[in-house]
Amino acid sequence: MLYFIEVVLPLAVGKTFTYQVSQTEFHYIQEGMRVAVPFGKTKIYTALVISKHHNLPQLYQPKEIHQILDEKPVVNAIQIEHWKWIANYYMCSLGEVFRAAMPTGFILESETIVSSSNDENIDKSELQDDEFLILEALENQSSISIQEVSKILGKKTVLPILNKMLQKGVLVLQEEIKEVYKPKLIRYVKLHEAYSNQEQLTELLEILSRAKKQRELVLSYFQLNAREKKPISVKELLEFSNTTASVLKSLIDKDIFIEYHLNQDRVVFEEEEDLKINLSLAQNNALQSIESNFENHDVNLLHGVTASGKTEVYIKLIEKYIEHDKQVLFLLPEIALTTQLVQRLTAYFGNQVAVFHSKYTNNERVEVWNQVLESLEKAKIVIGVRSALFLPFSNLGLIVIDEEHEQTFKQQDPAPRYHARDAAIVLAKQHQAKVLLGSATPSLESYYNVSVSKYGLTTLSERFGNVVLPEIELIDLKDKYFRKRMNGHFSDVLLENITEVLGKSEQVILFQNRRGFSPYLECLTCGHVPHCPNCDVSLTYYKYKNQLKCHYCGHTIANPSHCHACNSVDLTTKGFGTEQIEEELKILFPNKKIGRMDQDTTRGKFGYEKIIDAFKNQEYDVLIGTQMLAKGLHFDNVTLVGVLNADNMLNQPHFRAYERAFQMLTQVSGRAGRSEKKGKVLIQTYNPYHNTIQQVLNNDYMSMFKEQIYERRNFNYPPFYRLIKFTLKNRDFDKLKESSMWLYNVLKQNLDMPILGPEEPPISRVRNEYIRTILIKIPNEAHLGNTKKTIQKILNSFESIAFYKSVKITTNVDYY
Ligand code: ADP
Ligand code: ZN
Ligand code: ZN
């Protein structure tokens, strides 16, 4: 009898591969274990076993595996099922899903590069011979590929050794060296062990009797310690004792206090906090409505206005599931939002909360993976962004998707281009779990599903604690410019309000959507605008750096002193971005501290968090920002939100433009007046009578919904049609044109439905590759599976045409 296993390789190939194993191996191996396998001439990959059988493949002679990497499965059957669904639905390979799903450290391959962690705590004398050899090699070179390790050790089978070294922290993956995870660290203090008993303590207080302040600080520490039974942060201690940092410093210098740091996300509570949440009547009704809707709906939408206290409702609901020993997954659209949420959830649930996202190191991600795999207490509730969906849950009871309308839930590149909300609903079904979607501005799709009774609906229409929704006022830019009431980009009304609010020591948020509104340089003599040589876009002007830069490929040039077309020195800047707003504001309010949050100021790993924290701690009076500010952040002291120009959002060439403009404006408005102080929102616009602007003004989601649904039905868009978008790229313009025409024609001949294209997108060349797109609109009545099969066949024929080989195609199902 022959023994085979069927494995998935982390590659973009559509099929699985068969490898031969011995009888003993066959009996040892279980589905969901990893094996190291040779592939091609020299490569080694980590593959995932998805089945075992005795059928010799007909087309090739199977190779033998190198070795088995696991003692028990690291991936469960539900996951494999779910990944197959994703591959099938989003038209990509199972290998691509596998690659996206697992932390990199789980899928080492011959090309993977490792380095020494240079951790001083590692005792070299305890290393195995092989491990020692590898570390020695790394003393002479900073990094080394796994292939090279194989040569050094003279073995083919090195993955288990490397896996172990990664786990022990002796090695790190190269990709991490570039971006080491620097979690937000909080400073804590504790009393030196030397003073742990009463006698020693009395002695200490005696010694300190002459340093009154220091003595008081020590006493305050005791009071706090007795009360809280959790780590005491420096900030808390200083506030509580009303002393200065210098007093604490002298105690630390004397070794009486020891300082230490904890990662904010991973603070371990010694004892469960007993933070109590008392739901308001409205919140309580919402909770009951959700629970009763769950009796006949698997998915329920919580439509709650901004600051209605949705988070508290989620918490109370989550509690019921973990009481029944179920796992809970909480998905967020942005890593930047996790810190605020983790704090709120850990304050309530203590150590039952785990966090999972791509900014964690490989080891941390592997750790959470294993905790979920073993259904540990520590990972009862997992908070994460879309990739947390791939964790090895075995017993999910509830998935909460907060800010469900956010487009970041849809993965763009690379494949799998999945929508985390939709994939979560499928996953929940597999677990027979429930899904709660939450938003103040639900996506049209979700609300449509409510309207046809596919989802349940719960509404929270008031803010928590008698806080009222902010008052919104429109400012007509045409009128203001005409009457010369503008100062730069600020109307008189906006400036008056900023002055007033800052005078009361309250804070201001200013919103300027960057997209399509970057400043560029223009020649006043000939009209020439400098463009990127590699992409079809104008270069963005950066005043501060005195540079022009391409947003797509990063190409940078010094700010020219004269026009490259006509040599004129009369150059001007057009358009306005956040940087210009910041500049104007600094001149208008020279004594105020102004912060800016956009792609450029948040580049570093924790860029967002730093700015959010600084604003929260009132280190800035005004925060200027882009899209990011429209997400579910909570600031107590913000009473004014200003939108500098609402129109550019309305003018996007996208079928979701109005829906998104409504969501963004409503969400950004929702940042105002979230505590006792009433908030105000000022929206500057050239189109005060535009329907969407009026809907925002009147907080009228239903009108927006009805109007947009009508348009979508009329113009064949979701939720009535499903979209599949193909993007074709090539450096050769003619070849691209010809091949996209070929694809379009063949699709047209074989599919009886609207097909648009081949179209040149607004940005039709990036990094020297030309781009064409084709959009298929599949009516809901059509058979989706069959349509996709036909499409896949056509794509296969396309790929078999030798002349088109170099043309790259990406497929985006449910293009968002
Ligand atoms: P949303 O997510 O709906 O925008 P949040 O959950 O952020 O709103 O709640 C807004 C504010 O109200 C937060 O500061 C939150 O702590 C507070 N809050 C909401 N519900 C309660 C409650 N039941 N008890 C105490 N504070 C609450
Ligand atoms: Zn010119
Ligand atoms: Zn470019």
PDB file of N, CA and C and ligand atoms in Angstrom, residues 531-539 549-556 765-768, ligand 3:
ATOM      1  N   HIS A 531       5.003  66.179 -13.212  1.00  0.00           N
ATOM      2  CA  HIS A 531       4.418  64.852 -13.023  1.00  0.00           C
ATOM      3  C   HIS A 531       5.479  63.840 -12.631  1.00  0.00           C
ATOM      4  N   CYS A 532       5.014  62.735 -12.055  1.00  0.00           N
ATOM      5  CA  CYS A 532       5.939  61.650 -11.751  1.00  0.00           C
ATOM      6  C   CYS A 532       6.356  60.975 -13.053  1.00  0.00           C
ATOM      7  N   PRO A 533       7.666  60.715 -13.224  1.00  0.00           N
ATOM      8  CA  PRO A 533       8.095  60.051 -14.457  1.00  0.00           C
ATOM      9  C   PRO A 533       7.614  58.601 -14.544  1.00  0.00           C
ATOM     10  N   ASN A 534       7.265  57.977 -13.414  1.00  0.00           N
ATOM     11  CA  ASN A 534       6.864  56.566 -13.423  1.00  0.00           C
ATOM     12  C   ASN A 534       5.364  56.358 -13.370  1.00  0.00           C
ATOM     13  N   CYS A 535       4.654  57.362 -12.919  1.00  0.00           N
ATOM     14  CA  CYS A 535       3.220  57.190 -12.711  1.00  0.00           C
ATOM     15  C   CYS A 535       2.470  58.338 -13.381  1.00  0.00           C
ATOM     16  N   ASP A 536       1.198  58.091 -13.566  1.00  0.00           N
ATOM     17  CA  ASP A 536       0.385  59.076 -14.242  1.00  0.00           C
ATOM     18  C   ASP A 536      -0.266  60.020 -13.224  1.00  0.00           C
ATOM     19  N   VAL A 537       0.532  60.660 -12.398  1.00  0.00           N
ATOM     20  CA  VAL A 537      -0.019  61.589 -11.406  1.00  0.00           C
ATOM     21  C   VAL A 537       0.903  62.797 -11.268  1.00  0.00           C
ATOM     22  N   SER A 538       0.302  63.904 -10.811  1.00  0.00           N
ATOM     23  CA  SER A 538       1.155  65.054 -10.534  1.00  0.00           C
ATOM     24  C   SER A 538       1.854  64.826  -9.202  1.00  0.00           C
ATOM     25  N   LEU A 539       3.002  65.449  -9.057  1.00  0.00           N
ATOM     26  CA  LEU A 539       3.759  65.292  -7.820  1.00  0.00           C
ATOM     27  C   LEU A 539       3.165  66.185  -6.737  1.00  0.00           C
ATOM     28  N   LYS A 549       6.813  65.114  -4.328  1.00  0.00           N
ATOM     29  CA  LYS A 549       6.888  63.674  -4.112  1.00  0.00           C
ATOM     30  C   LYS A 549       5.683  62.965  -4.724  1.00  0.00           C
ATOM     31  N   CYS A 550       5.915  61.759  -5.275  1.00  0.00           N
ATOM     32  CA  CYS A 550       4.823  60.961  -5.846  1.00  0.00           C
ATOM     33  C   CYS A 550       4.201  60.105  -4.744  1.00  0.00           C
ATOM     34  N   HIS A 551       2.865  60.165  -4.605  1.00  0.00           N
ATOM     35  CA  HIS A 551       2.165  59.388  -3.577  1.00  0.00           C
ATOM     36  C   HIS A 551       2.101  57.912  -3.910  1.00  0.00           C
ATOM     37  N   TYR A 552       2.342  57.582  -5.176  1.00  0.00           N
ATOM     38  CA  TYR A 552       2.179  56.193  -5.585  1.00  0.00           C
ATOM     39  C   TYR A 552       3.467  55.399  -5.535  1.00  0.00           C
ATOM     40  N   CYS A 553       4.595  56.026  -5.945  1.00  0.00           N
ATOM     41  CA  CYS A 553       5.831  55.246  -5.985  1.00  0.00           C
ATOM     42  C   CYS A 553       6.922  55.844  -5.123  1.00  0.00           C
ATOM     43  N   GLY A 554       6.678  57.005  -4.536  1.00  0.00           N
ATOM     44  CA  GLY A 554       7.666  57.588  -3.640  1.00  0.00           C
ATOM     45  C   GLY A 554       8.746  58.415  -4.333  1.00  0.00           C
ATOM     46  N   HIS A 555       8.683  58.528  -5.659  1.00  0.00           N
ATOM     47  CA  HIS A 555       9.669  59.322  -6.393  1.00  0.00           C
ATOM     48  C   HIS A 555       9.698  60.759  -5.857  1.00  0.00           C
ATOM     49  N   THR A 556      10.906  61.260  -5.566  1.00  0.00           N
ATOM     50  CA  THR A 556      11.025  62.588  -4.949  1.00  0.00           C
ATOM     51  C   THR A 556      11.995  63.469  -5.719  1.00  0.00           C
ATOM     52  N   ARG A 765      -1.228  54.836 -14.916  1.00  0.00           N
ATOM     53  CA  ARG A 765       0.109  54.258 -14.950  1.00  0.00           C
ATOM     54  C   ARG A 765       0.734  54.449 -13.576  1.00  0.00           C
ATOM     55  N   VAL A 766       1.240  53.364 -12.988  1.00  0.00           N
ATOM     56  CA  VAL A 766       1.923  53.434 -11.710  1.00  0.00           C
ATOM     57  C   VAL A 766       3.195  52.621 -11.804  1.00  0.00           C
ATOM     58  N   ARG A 767       4.300  53.167 -11.321  1.00  0.00           N
ATOM     59  CA  ARG A 767       5.603  52.503 -11.404  1.00  0.00           C
ATOM     60  C   ARG A 767       5.887  51.976 -12.801  1.00  0.00           C
ATOM     61  N   ASN A 768       5.601  52.789 -13.778  1.00  0.00           N
ATOM     62  CA  ASN A 768       5.863  52.446 -15.175  1.00  0.00           C
ATOM     63  C   ASN A 768       5.007  51.317 -15.733  1.00  0.00           C
TER      64      ASN A 768
HETATM   65 ZN    ZN B   3       5.298  57.703  -9.086  1.00  0.00          ZN
END
